[in-house]
Tab-separated table of C-alpha atoms in Angstrom:
chain	number	residue	atom	x	y	z
A	24	UNK	CA	-39.608	-4.402	-5.220
A	25	UNK	CA	-40.131	-3.808	-1.480
A	26	UNK	CA	-43.519	-4.909	-0.063
A	27	UNK	CA	-46.292	-2.304	-0.051
A	28	UNK	CA	-49.739	-2.244	1.458
A	29	UNK	CA	-51.094	-2.701	-2.038
A	30	UNK	CA	-49.131	-5.937	-2.510
A	31	UNK	CA	-50.457	-7.242	0.838
A	32	UNK	CA	-54.013	-6.359	-0.174
A	33	UNK	CA	-53.504	-8.303	-3.412
A	34	UNK	CA	-52.242	-11.382	-1.540
A	35	UNK	CA	-55.220	-13.807	-1.682
A	36	UNK	CA	-53.993	-15.797	1.316
A	37	UNK	CA	-54.242	-12.840	3.660
A	38	UNK	CA	-57.774	-11.697	2.700
A	39	UNK	CA	-57.157	-8.117	3.854
A	40	UNK	CA	-59.607	-5.329	3.175
A	41	UNK	CA	-58.856	-1.593	2.952
A	42	UNK	CA	-61.358	0.448	4.985
A	43	UNK	CA	-59.598	3.813	4.779
A	44	UNK	CA	-56.661	5.388	2.896
A	45	UNK	CA	-56.755	2.785	0.140
A	46	UNK	CA	-55.597	5.336	-2.436
A	47	UNK	CA	-52.279	5.598	-0.495
A	48	UNK	CA	-51.634	1.838	-0.514
A	49	UNK	CA	-49.454	1.736	-3.612
A	50	UNK	CA	-47.003	4.291	-2.212
A	51	UNK	CA	-46.986	2.837	1.321
A	52	UNK	CA	-43.778	0.794	1.510
A	53	UNK	CA	-43.773	-1.597	4.469
A	54	UNK	CA	-40.394	-1.883	6.170
A	55	UNK	CA	-41.569	-4.136	8.989
A	56	UNK	CA	-44.638	-5.488	10.823
A	57	UNK	CA	-45.188	-4.781	14.491
A	58	UNK	CA	-47.962	-5.995	16.803
A	59	UNK	CA	-48.998	-3.890	19.790
A	60	UNK	CA	-52.064	-3.506	22.010
A	61	UNK	CA	-50.730	-0.359	23.678
A	62	UNK	CA	-52.761	2.813	23.326
A	63	UNK	CA	-49.456	4.629	22.575
A	64	UNK	CA	-46.953	2.345	20.798
A	65	UNK	CA	-45.158	5.325	19.198
A	66	UNK	CA	-42.069	5.182	21.490
A	67	UNK	CA	-41.390	1.648	20.229
A	68	UNK	CA	-41.613	2.416	16.510
A	69	UNK	CA	-39.029	3.596	13.984
A	70	UNK	CA	-41.282	4.515	11.080
A	71	UNK	CA	-42.295	2.498	8.036
A	72	UNK	CA	-44.146	-0.195	10.028
A	73	UNK	CA	-47.520	-1.818	9.471
A	74	UNK	CA	-48.977	-1.865	12.975
A	75	UNK	CA	-51.332	-4.724	13.880
A	76	UNK	CA	-53.771	-4.580	16.810
A	77	UNK	CA	-57.047	-6.063	18.045
A	78	UNK	CA	-57.932	-2.839	19.871
A	79	UNK	CA	-57.837	-4.603	23.240
A	80	UNK	CA	-56.720	-1.490	25.124
A	81	UNK	CA	-58.412	1.153	23.028
A	82	UNK	CA	-61.396	3.155	24.248
A	83	UNK	CA	-63.737	2.392	21.376
A	84	UNK	CA	-66.482	4.478	22.914
A	85	UNK	CA	-64.468	7.686	22.660
A	86	UNK	CA	-64.033	9.125	19.166
A	87	UNK	CA	-61.584	11.673	20.608
A	88	UNK	CA	-59.418	8.895	22.100
A	89	UNK	CA	-59.392	7.031	18.779
A	90	UNK	CA	-58.512	10.234	16.886
A	91	UNK	CA	-55.597	10.847	19.241
A	92	UNK	CA	-54.458	7.229	18.794
A	93	UNK	CA	-54.400	7.584	15.008
A	94	UNK	CA	-52.618	10.948	15.310
A	95	UNK	CA	-49.857	9.370	17.378
A	96	UNK	CA	-49.415	6.581	14.813
A	97	UNK	CA	-49.256	9.022	11.920
A	98	UNK	CA	-46.638	11.150	13.655
A	99	UNK	CA	-44.573	8.026	14.380
A	100	UNK	CA	-44.392	7.265	10.666
A	101	UNK	CA	-46.626	4.180	10.634
A	102	UNK	CA	-47.535	3.360	7.014
A	103	UNK	CA	-50.706	1.446	7.862
A	104	UNK	CA	-52.880	0.064	10.663
A	105	UNK	CA	-54.193	-3.479	10.541
A	106	UNK	CA	-57.170	-4.113	12.833
A	107	UNK	CA	-57.986	-7.739	13.684
A	108	UNK	CA	-61.696	-8.478	14.040
A	109	UNK	CA	-63.405	-11.422	15.629
A	110	UNK	CA	-61.624	-11.237	18.969
A	111	UNK	CA	-62.029	-8.036	20.974
A	112	UNK	CA	-64.337	-6.504	18.356
A	113	UNK	CA	-66.546	-8.093	15.701
A	114	UNK	CA	-66.107	-5.113	13.370
A	115	UNK	CA	-63.786	-2.167	13.029
A	116	UNK	CA	-65.291	0.804	14.938
A	117	UNK	CA	-66.604	3.473	12.577
A	118	UNK	CA	-64.925	6.206	14.655
A	119	UNK	CA	-61.548	4.553	13.985
A	120	UNK	CA	-62.286	4.393	10.262
A	121	UNK	CA	-63.178	8.101	10.222
A	122	UNK	CA	-60.038	9.090	12.172
A	123	UNK	CA	-57.814	7.066	9.813
A	124	UNK	CA	-59.496	8.591	6.764
A	125	UNK	CA	-59.026	12.101	8.211
A	126	UNK	CA	-55.255	11.515	8.632
A	127	UNK	CA	-54.809	9.682	5.330
A	128	UNK	CA	-53.604	6.616	7.267
A	129	UNK	CA	-54.443	3.336	5.488
A	130	UNK	CA	-56.614	1.131	7.715
A	131	UNK	CA	-56.837	-2.587	6.889
A	132	UNK	CA	-59.345	-5.079	8.268
A	133	UNK	CA	-57.711	-8.377	9.235
A	134	UNK	CA	-60.229	-11.272	9.292
A	135	UNK	CA	-60.376	-13.693	12.203
A	136	UNK	CA	-58.942	-16.535	10.088
A	137	UNK	CA	-55.791	-14.554	9.179
A	138	UNK	CA	-53.245	-14.762	12.032
A	139	UNK	CA	-51.026	-11.760	12.510
A	140	UNK	CA	-47.955	-13.945	12.072
A	141	UNK	CA	-49.081	-14.739	8.519
A	142	UNK	CA	-48.850	-11.046	7.658
A	143	UNK	CA	-45.427	-10.821	9.338
A	144	UNK	CA	-44.194	-13.820	7.338
A	145	UNK	CA	-45.507	-12.340	4.070
A	146	UNK	CA	-43.686	-9.061	4.688
A	147	UNK	CA	-40.476	-10.821	5.811
A	148	UNK	CA	-40.518	-13.032	2.717
A	149	UNK	CA	-41.016	-10.010	0.455
A	150	UNK	CA	-38.178	-8.122	2.139
A	151	UNK	CA	-35.902	-11.151	1.840
A	152	UNK	CA	-36.843	-11.529	-1.834
A	153	UNK	CA	-36.061	-7.847	-2.423
A	154	UNK	CA	-32.675	-8.216	-0.737
A	155	UNK	CA	-31.909	-11.374	-2.718
A	156	UNK	CA	-32.869	-9.611	-5.926
A	157	UNK	CA	-30.676	-6.632	-4.968
A	158	UNK	CA	-27.708	-8.892	-4.251
A	159	UNK	CA	-28.248	-10.828	-7.464
A	160	UNK	CA	-28.569	-7.633	-9.480
A	161	UNK	CA	-25.511	-6.277	-7.722
A	162	UNK	CA	-23.449	-9.350	-8.633
A	163	UNK	CA	-24.579	-9.142	-12.261
A	164	UNK	CA	-23.811	-5.440	-12.365
A	165	UNK	CA	-20.419	-6.095	-10.779
A	166	UNK	CA	-19.631	-8.588	-13.555
A	167	UNK	CA	-20.658	-5.997	-16.152
A	168	UNK	CA	-18.571	-3.296	-14.491
A	169	UNK	CA	-15.587	-5.634	-14.228
A	170	UNK	CA	-15.817	-6.420	-17.959
A	171	UNK	CA	-16.038	-2.741	-18.706
A	172	UNK	CA	-13.023	-1.964	-16.471
A	173	UNK	CA	-10.949	-4.488	-18.443
A	174	UNK	CA	-11.684	-2.743	-21.739
A	175	UNK	CA	-8.992	-0.544	-23.367
A	176	UNK	CA	-10.827	2.570	-22.215
A	177	UNK	CA	-11.667	0.932	-18.919
A	178	UNK	CA	-12.470	3.954	-16.772
A	179	UNK	CA	-14.762	5.598	-19.324
A	180	UNK	CA	-16.525	2.296	-20.058
A	181	UNK	CA	-17.015	1.599	-16.375
A	182	UNK	CA	-18.553	5.022	-15.750
A	183	UNK	CA	-20.834	4.615	-18.765
A	184	UNK	CA	-22.143	1.259	-17.476
A	185	UNK	CA	-22.512	2.662	-13.941
A	186	UNK	CA	-24.529	5.658	-15.170
A	187	UNK	CA	-26.764	3.345	-17.248
A	188	UNK	CA	-27.440	1.049	-14.285
A	189	UNK	CA	-28.365	3.971	-12.057
A	190	UNK	CA	-30.326	5.820	-14.747
A	191	UNK	CA	-28.258	8.871	-13.858
A	192	UNK	CA	-24.734	10.151	-14.322
A	193	UNK	CA	-21.265	9.344	-12.964
A	194	UNK	CA	-17.991	11.271	-12.855
A	195	UNK	CA	-14.416	10.540	-11.768
A	196	UNK	CA	-12.205	13.231	-10.236
A	197	UNK	CA	-8.432	13.053	-9.774
A	198	UNK	CA	-6.723	13.696	-6.423
A	199	UNK	CA	-6.767	17.431	-6.993
A	200	UNK	CA	-10.542	17.497	-7.552
A	201	UNK	CA	-10.477	17.989	-11.340
A	202	UNK	CA	-12.945	15.990	-13.455
A	203	UNK	CA	-11.056	13.428	-15.589
A	204	UNK	CA	-13.978	11.361	-16.989
A	205	UNK	CA	-17.765	11.504	-16.943
A	206	UNK	CA	-20.752	9.678	-18.393
A	207	UNK	CA	-22.829	10.706	-20.225
A	208	UNK	CA	-20.672	13.370	-21.859
A	209	UNK	CA	-22.813	16.247	-20.615
A	210	UNK	CA	-22.249	15.170	-17.001
A	211	UNK	CA	-18.701	16.598	-16.972
A	212	UNK	CA	-19.966	20.180	-16.718
A	213	UNK	CA	-22.423	19.250	-13.972
A	214	UNK	CA	-19.737	17.359	-12.019
A	215	UNK	CA	-17.311	20.311	-12.290
A	216	UNK	CA	-19.816	22.485	-10.383
A	217	UNK	CA	-19.372	20.200	-7.356
A	218	UNK	CA	-15.676	21.095	-6.926
A	219	UNK	CA	-16.331	22.718	-3.555
A	220	UNK	CA	-17.995	19.569	-2.164
A	221	UNK	CA	-15.148	17.421	-3.465
A	222	UNK	CA	-12.630	19.766	-1.853
A	223	UNK	CA	-14.358	19.348	1.516
A	224	UNK	CA	-14.279	15.558	1.153
A	225	UNK	CA	-10.544	15.665	0.335
A	226	UNK	CA	-9.777	16.685	3.907
A	227	UNK	CA	-11.181	13.407	5.252
A	228	UNK	CA	-9.153	10.146	5.311
A	229	UNK	CA	-10.178	7.679	2.612
A	230	UNK	CA	-12.574	6.014	2.328
A	231	UNK	CA	-15.114	8.760	3.017
A	232	UNK	CA	-18.480	9.596	1.520
A	233	UNK	CA	-21.020	12.396	1.494
A	234	UNK	CA	-24.559	12.836	0.184
A	235	UNK	CA	-25.101	16.325	-1.199
A	236	UNK	CA	-27.669	18.198	-3.235
A	237	UNK	CA	-26.943	18.485	-6.930
A	238	UNK	CA	-25.852	21.739	-8.616
A	239	UNK	CA	-28.311	24.607	-8.643
A	240	UNK	CA	-31.012	24.171	-11.250
A	241	UNK	CA	-31.041	20.360	-10.987
A	242	UNK	CA	-32.980	17.897	-8.842
A	243	UNK	CA	-30.048	15.528	-8.498
A	244	UNK	CA	-29.245	13.563	-5.395
A	245	UNK	CA	-25.450	13.234	-5.511
A	246	UNK	CA	-23.354	10.640	-3.693
A	247	UNK	CA	-19.648	11.447	-3.388
A	248	UNK	CA	-17.110	8.749	-2.498
A	249	UNK	CA	-13.364	9.113	-2.033
A	250	UNK	CA	-11.166	6.463	-3.642
A	251	UNK	CA	-7.956	4.938	-2.351
A	252	UNK	CA	-6.574	2.861	0.486
A	253	UNK	CA	-4.113	5.354	1.946
A	254	UNK	CA	-4.560	8.373	4.161
A	255	UNK	CA	-4.883	10.704	1.170
A	256	UNK	CA	-7.546	9.986	-1.455
A	257	UNK	CA	-6.356	9.010	-4.933
A	258	UNK	CA	-9.529	10.281	-6.548
A	259	UNK	CA	-13.271	10.746	-6.107
A	260	UNK	CA	-16.416	9.267	-7.609
A	261	UNK	CA	-19.670	11.177	-7.940
A	262	UNK	CA	-22.995	9.645	-8.961
A	263	UNK	CA	-26.125	11.688	-9.535
A	264	UNK	CA	-29.700	10.398	-9.697
A	265	UNK	CA	-33.123	11.925	-9.425
A	266	UNK	CA	-34.266	9.237	-6.972
A	267	UNK	CA	-32.687	8.028	-3.742
A	268	UNK	CA	-30.413	5.039	-4.264
A	269	UNK	CA	-32.072	1.728	-3.343
A	270	UNK	CA	-30.295	-1.343	-1.992
A	271	UNK	CA	-29.445	-2.688	-5.454
A	272	UNK	CA	-28.095	0.672	-6.601
A	273	UNK	CA	-25.898	0.953	-3.497
A	274	UNK	CA	-24.423	-2.492	-4.239
A	275	UNK	CA	-23.599	-1.307	-7.763
A	276	UNK	CA	-21.961	1.887	-6.528
A	277	UNK	CA	-19.879	-0.062	-3.999
A	278	UNK	CA	-18.705	-2.396	-6.788
A	279	UNK	CA	-17.683	0.600	-8.911
A	280	UNK	CA	-15.811	2.124	-5.975
A	281	UNK	CA	-13.893	-1.125	-5.446
A	282	UNK	CA	-12.951	-1.405	-9.125
A	283	UNK	CA	-11.919	2.230	-9.443
A	284	UNK	CA	-9.896	2.044	-6.217
A	285	UNK	CA	-8.081	-1.040	-7.533
A	286	UNK	CA	-7.386	0.705	-10.825
A	287	UNK	CA	-6.087	3.825	-9.115
A	288	UNK	CA	-3.868	1.885	-6.743
A	289	UNK	CA	-2.388	-0.120	-9.644
A	290	UNK	CA	-1.849	3.086	-11.563
A	291	UNK	CA	-0.292	4.584	-8.451
A	292	UNK	CA	2.235	1.759	-8.244
A	293	UNK	CA	3.242	2.439	-11.843
A	294	UNK	CA	3.296	6.183	-11.198
A	295	UNK	CA	5.529	5.697	-8.133
A	296	UNK	CA	7.988	3.765	-10.299
A	297	UNK	CA	7.900	6.487	-12.934
A	298	UNK	CA	8.398	9.145	-10.271
A	299	UNK	CA	11.473	7.379	-8.920
A	300	UNK	CA	12.897	7.268	-12.440
A	301	UNK	CA	11.928	10.902	-12.950
A	302	UNK	CA	13.584	11.869	-9.686
A	303	UNK	CA	16.804	10.125	-10.735
A	304	UNK	CA	16.706	11.925	-14.091
A	305	UNK	CA	16.186	15.304	-12.478
A	306	UNK	CA	19.113	14.746	-10.124
A	307	UNK	CA	21.295	13.806	-13.127
A	308	UNK	CA	20.277	17.041	-14.867
A	309	UNK	CA	20.976	19.111	-11.754
A	310	UNK	CA	24.585	17.869	-11.616
A	311	UNK	CA	25.120	18.577	-15.334
A	312	UNK	CA	24.742	15.054	-16.734
A	313	UNK	CA	22.321	16.075	-19.480
A	314	UNK	CA	23.561	13.568	-22.070
A	315	UNK	CA	23.293	10.645	-19.655
A	316	UNK	CA	19.844	11.851	-18.625
A	317	UNK	CA	18.694	11.824	-22.262
A	318	UNK	CA	19.924	8.270	-22.668
A	319	UNK	CA	18.071	7.075	-19.583
A	320	UNK	CA	14.925	9.090	-20.326
A	321	UNK	CA	14.083	7.155	-23.484
A	322	UNK	CA	10.571	7.633	-24.829
A	323	UNK	CA	9.054	8.214	-21.398
A	324	UNK	CA	10.708	11.582	-20.726
A	325	UNK	CA	12.789	12.153	-23.855
A	326	UNK	CA	10.355	14.639	-25.388
A	327	UNK	CA	10.565	16.831	-22.298
A	328	UNK	CA	14.355	17.188	-22.590
A	329	UNK	CA	14.256	18.192	-26.257
A	330	UNK	CA	12.249	21.384	-25.712
A	331	UNK	CA	12.909	24.486	-23.546
A	332	UNK	CA	12.117	23.816	-19.881
A	333	UNK	CA	11.756	25.862	-16.696
A	334	UNK	CA	12.541	24.909	-13.112
A	335	UNK	CA	10.064	25.689	-10.331
A	336	UNK	CA	11.115	25.418	-6.692
A	337	UNK	CA	8.413	25.668	-3.997
A	338	UNK	CA	8.398	25.556	-0.206
A	339	UNK	CA	5.813	26.189	2.553
A	340	UNK	CA	5.431	29.846	3.326
A	341	UNK	CA	5.509	29.048	7.040
A	342	UNK	CA	4.443	25.701	8.539
A	343	UNK	CA	1.875	24.526	5.986
A	344	UNK	CA	3.835	21.435	4.979
A	345	UNK	CA	0.738	19.783	3.487
A	346	UNK	CA	0.547	22.524	0.863
A	347	UNK	CA	3.705	21.184	-0.808
A	348	UNK	CA	2.169	17.711	-1.089
A	349	UNK	CA	-1.010	19.178	-2.558
A	350	UNK	CA	0.975	21.102	-5.158
A	351	UNK	CA	2.813	17.895	-6.067
A	352	UNK	CA	-0.537	16.150	-6.547
A	353	UNK	CA	-1.811	18.945	-8.779
A	354	UNK	CA	1.344	18.810	-10.890
A	355	UNK	CA	0.940	15.029	-11.215
A	356	UNK	CA	-2.748	15.347	-12.059
A	357	UNK	CA	-2.056	17.991	-14.721
A	358	UNK	CA	0.583	15.709	-16.235
A	359	UNK	CA	-1.890	12.833	-16.457
A	360	UNK	CA	-4.635	14.994	-17.930
A	361	UNK	CA	-2.422	16.563	-20.583
A	362	UNK	CA	-0.246	13.482	-21.249
A	363	UNK	CA	2.696	15.880	-20.812
A	364	UNK	CA	5.823	14.488	-19.072
A	365	UNK	CA	7.137	16.281	-15.990
A	366	UNK	CA	9.958	15.714	-13.522
A	367	UNK	CA	9.140	16.423	-9.895
A	368	UNK	CA	11.136	15.619	-6.790
A	369	UNK	CA	10.159	16.371	-3.227
A	370	UNK	CA	13.067	16.692	-0.822
A	371	UNK	CA	11.718	17.301	2.663
A	372	UNK	CA	9.610	20.433	2.483
A	373	UNK	CA	10.942	21.519	-0.914
A	374	UNK	CA	9.398	20.530	-4.250
A	375	UNK	CA	11.457	20.889	-7.429
A	376	UNK	CA	9.587	20.676	-10.729
A	377	UNK	CA	11.071	20.594	-14.224
A	378	UNK	CA	8.392	21.132	-16.855
A	379	UNK	CA	7.945	22.271	-20.420
A	380	UNK	CA	8.343	26.060	-20.585
A	381	UNK	CA	5.010	26.607	-22.330
A	382	UNK	CA	3.126	23.482	-21.245
A	383	UNK	CA	-0.105	22.752	-19.392
A	384	UNK	CA	1.695	21.335	-16.350
A	385	UNK	CA	3.573	24.538	-15.600
A	386	UNK	CA	0.406	26.576	-16.197
A	387	UNK	CA	-1.480	24.387	-13.680
A	388	UNK	CA	1.303	24.759	-11.112
A	389	UNK	CA	1.374	28.531	-11.465
A	390	UNK	CA	-2.442	28.675	-11.166
A	391	UNK	CA	-2.222	26.639	-7.964
A	392	UNK	CA	0.413	29.005	-6.546
A	393	UNK	CA	-1.722	32.002	-7.447
A	394	UNK	CA	-4.575	30.672	-5.322
A	395	UNK	CA	-2.552	29.338	-2.387
A	396	UNK	CA	-1.033	31.691	0.210
A	397	UNK	CA	0.589	28.741	2.013
A	398	UNK	CA	3.329	28.339	-0.622
A	399	UNK	CA	6.284	30.443	-1.787
A	400	UNK	CA	8.087	29.660	-5.040
A	401	UNK	CA	10.734	30.728	-7.503
A	402	UNK	CA	10.684	30.135	-11.275
A	403	UNK	CA	13.668	30.053	-13.626
A	404	UNK	CA	13.966	31.332	-17.154
A	405	UNK	CA	13.394	28.953	-20.063
A	406	UNK	CA	16.552	26.932	-20.808
A	407	UNK	CA	17.734	23.841	-22.627
A	408	UNK	CA	18.391	20.620	-20.749
A	409	UNK	CA	22.140	21.320	-20.574
A	410	UNK	CA	21.489	24.517	-18.601
A	411	UNK	CA	19.199	22.937	-15.950
A	412	UNK	CA	21.795	23.413	-13.156
A	413	UNK	CA	21.863	27.166	-13.848
A	414	UNK	CA	18.070	27.232	-14.042
A	415	UNK	CA	17.871	25.484	-10.676
A	416	UNK	CA	20.088	28.192	-9.144
A	417	UNK	CA	17.919	30.863	-10.744
A	418	UNK	CA	14.785	29.349	-9.249
A	419	UNK	CA	16.460	29.111	-5.854
A	420	UNK	CA	17.455	32.789	-5.889
A	421	UNK	CA	13.952	33.773	-7.030
A	422	UNK	CA	12.507	31.710	-4.160
A	423	UNK	CA	14.700	33.533	-1.653
A	424	UNK	CA	13.508	36.888	-3.034
A	425	UNK	CA	9.886	35.752	-2.914
A	426	UNK	CA	10.256	34.784	0.734
A	427	UNK	CA	11.894	38.093	1.659
A	428	UNK	CA	9.274	40.105	-0.194
A	429	UNK	CA	6.296	38.095	1.142
A	430	UNK	CA	5.174	37.021	-2.327
A	431	UNK	CA	3.927	33.604	-3.455
A	432	UNK	CA	5.959	33.596	-6.685
A	433	UNK	CA	8.953	35.446	-8.124
A	434	UNK	CA	10.307	34.730	-11.605
A	435	UNK	CA	13.970	34.916	-12.538
A	436	UNK	CA	13.290	37.744	-15.016
A	437	UNK	CA	12.265	39.931	-12.047
A	438	UNK	CA	15.557	39.130	-10.311
A	439	UNK	CA	17.821	39.443	-13.325
A	440	UNK	CA	16.559	42.839	-14.531
A	441	UNK	CA	15.390	46.145	-13.107
A	442	UNK	CA	16.237	47.671	-9.737
A	443	UNK	CA	18.142	45.905	-6.990
A	444	UNK	CA	15.645	47.127	-4.408
A	445	UNK	CA	13.050	44.410	-4.935
A	446	UNK	CA	15.733	41.850	-4.088
A	447	UNK	CA	16.238	43.268	-0.636
A	448	UNK	CA	14.195	42.999	2.540
A	449	UNK	CA	11.756	45.899	2.608
A	450	UNK	CA	12.134	46.520	6.350
A	451	UNK	CA	15.913	46.458	6.164
A	452	UNK	CA	16.017	48.846	3.179
A	453	UNK	CA	13.624	51.275	4.870
A	454	UNK	CA	15.666	51.247	8.081
A	455	UNK	CA	18.879	51.824	6.108
A	456	UNK	CA	17.357	54.738	4.197
A	457	UNK	CA	15.872	56.362	7.289
A	458	UNK	CA	19.107	56.065	9.225
A	459	UNK	CA	21.345	57.470	6.470
A	460	UNK	CA	19.106	60.371	5.446
A	461	UNK	CA	17.808	61.376	8.911
A	462	UNK	CA	20.571	63.986	9.581
A	463	UNK	CA	19.858	65.678	6.261
A	464	UNK	CA	16.105	65.714	6.881
A	465	UNK	CA	16.654	67.200	10.352
A	466	UNK	CA	18.802	69.932	8.800
A	467	UNK	CA	16.129	70.711	6.135
A	468	UNK	CA	13.473	70.966	8.828
A	469	UNK	CA	15.318	73.680	10.771
A	470	UNK	CA	17.697	75.435	8.341
A	471	UNK	CA	17.736	76.953	4.864
A	472	UNK	CA	18.623	74.799	1.874
A	473	UNK	CA	16.935	71.647	0.762
A	474	UNK	CA	19.843	69.254	1.107
A	475	UNK	CA	17.889	66.061	0.349
A	476	UNK	CA	16.426	67.394	-2.920
A	477	UNK	CA	19.783	68.915	-3.869
A	478	UNK	CA	21.582	65.629	-3.235
A	479	UNK	CA	19.051	63.753	-5.369
A	480	UNK	CA	19.422	66.212	-8.257
A	481	UNK	CA	23.229	66.121	-8.113
A	482	UNK	CA	23.407	62.293	-8.019
A	483	UNK	CA	20.829	61.903	-10.775
A	484	UNK	CA	22.980	64.165	-12.982
A	485	UNK	CA	26.087	62.103	-12.187
A	486	UNK	CA	27.761	65.069	-10.395
A	487	UNK	CA	27.306	67.562	-13.251
A	488	UNK	CA	27.014	70.878	-11.434
A	489	UNK	CA	25.427	73.017	-14.112
A	490	UNK	CA	22.762	70.498	-15.094
A	491	UNK	CA	21.840	69.706	-11.489
A	492	UNK	CA	21.744	73.404	-10.552
A	493	UNK	CA	19.456	74.095	-13.508
A	494	UNK	CA	17.115	71.341	-12.357
A	495	UNK	CA	16.932	72.965	-8.941
A	496	UNK	CA	16.746	76.554	-10.253
A	497	UNK	CA	19.778	77.670	-8.224
A	498	UNK	CA	23.309	78.884	-9.038
A	499	UNK	CA	25.970	76.145	-9.291
A	500	UNK	CA	27.933	77.768	-6.437
A	501	UNK	CA	24.859	77.406	-4.203
A	502	UNK	CA	24.698	73.727	-5.121
A	503	UNK	CA	28.415	73.282	-4.381
A	504	UNK	CA	27.881	74.830	-0.973
A	505	UNK	CA	24.989	72.475	-0.268
A	506	UNK	CA	26.999	69.395	-1.233
A	507	UNK	CA	29.798	70.487	1.123
A	508	UNK	CA	27.176	70.764	3.898
A	509	UNK	CA	26.000	67.210	3.037
A	510	UNK	CA	29.596	65.977	3.476
A	511	UNK	CA	29.978	67.872	6.752
A	512	UNK	CA	26.692	66.620	8.232
A	513	UNK	CA	27.200	63.010	7.181
A	514	UNK	CA	30.970	62.983	7.795
A	515	UNK	CA	31.487	61.217	4.467
A	516	UNK	CA	33.064	62.254	1.160
A	517	UNK	CA	30.945	62.427	-1.995
A	518	UNK	CA	34.079	61.636	-3.997
A	519	UNK	CA	33.785	58.047	-2.727
A	520	UNK	CA	31.716	56.002	-5.259
A	521	UNK	CA	30.562	53.671	-2.466
A	522	UNK	CA	29.125	56.660	-0.569
A	523	UNK	CA	27.347	57.923	-3.670
A	524	UNK	CA	25.956	54.444	-4.315
A	525	UNK	CA	24.639	54.124	-0.746
A	526	UNK	CA	23.070	57.573	-0.804
A	527	UNK	CA	21.391	56.910	-4.157
A	528	UNK	CA	20.026	53.620	-2.834
A	529	UNK	CA	18.689	55.385	0.274
A	530	UNK	CA	17.013	58.077	-1.846
A	531	UNK	CA	15.404	55.503	-4.151
A	532	UNK	CA	14.132	53.543	-1.132
A	533	UNK	CA	12.658	56.764	0.248
A	534	UNK	CA	10.763	57.292	-3.018
A	535	UNK	CA	12.777	60.286	-4.198
């Protein structure tokens, strides 16, 4: 426990007496002792001090001067005033007692036989004892946390011991900011509500920390700490308590951070090895070596290759290269949370992912794409492992369409069915349509006969004169005349299937 005015008053060797503010002594923690005879020592104080004086420079005959003196001390954060008697003054002036009482500032009488240095030594010894106790408790807690970390469920056990030591809660987030473990169990929901704060901390190089207010409706004081030794955090630790962390608690949190960082870095080494193997497997699949890939995959990835899979290819929409790395981290985190194997390879600014067609990893990747405008991606149809090369081509074509259309994601089903128009650049299609149909529109604006509408009706009826004329409500000879005018104005023959195809495309692009 840190020294308080109450503990100094109870020290029989000091023989101190409380003359004012004694009811505040228990809560008055003494951070240091300072001696000053200045009438304004405030500029030299930091707050939390017990100030000792003999009143040598004070105007004891002026109650106003003494009241102003006490006011300055209170504003400076002094926790108590010790007044030495028997030197400058035989007793503590009553006006000083009244001013201290008015401000709620504890005032202690220091007898002549108690040197100021004795009080300083008592406080220093208490502070040293507190620090020693904190270090000792920290070492003991570190041993407990280490034993917990070595248990089969090491991370969960460590968080449980940490929460118990702090009389609060603790939660571990993965690199994407998702909660992966929490103690007690109810803390997971509370920790998830801090996702925004974790996201802000992710942008800072590890190690980084932040003290934030707890979620709304709680009185928590939350300490966030990034984990990892590289530029990008491997995870995050959050601890929540109702009281501010003392020295011992901070030692315990630092020990937990060190153990979790070590665990994450060791896991990362293993994950890097697995990713290299996964990358090699994916490359084998992409060149059509599915049987060899199954042999190499073994139990680690074998289950993935037995079920339908889909290929996702993602790139930065423009220059946001970091977005690809973040998507890779989210895919990896989803794989760890769901215990679902995934193959992911990053080649420059392109990320290729092979995942179960209906699994949690693919769902997490698509959710990330839906909320991130910095990425553009294409997704293949569901295929077996032997058809992965074709799926990779599908995803690549879908990616190209997504980029042309300004969309974050296009699936192969959108490319392989429906109109050809969505596959083309919108600006180019509009320019083509406007250029091809402009002469007909200019004719319709100044002459009789709606050539554009007539052309649309004729093409939609596959050149059947009677049906198209009926749609327009005109005689078939009138429609024949109009089609001849179309040929004359455009200088192209409607007998040419390429011409009909181009005109139909232009009409569809124009919304006819």
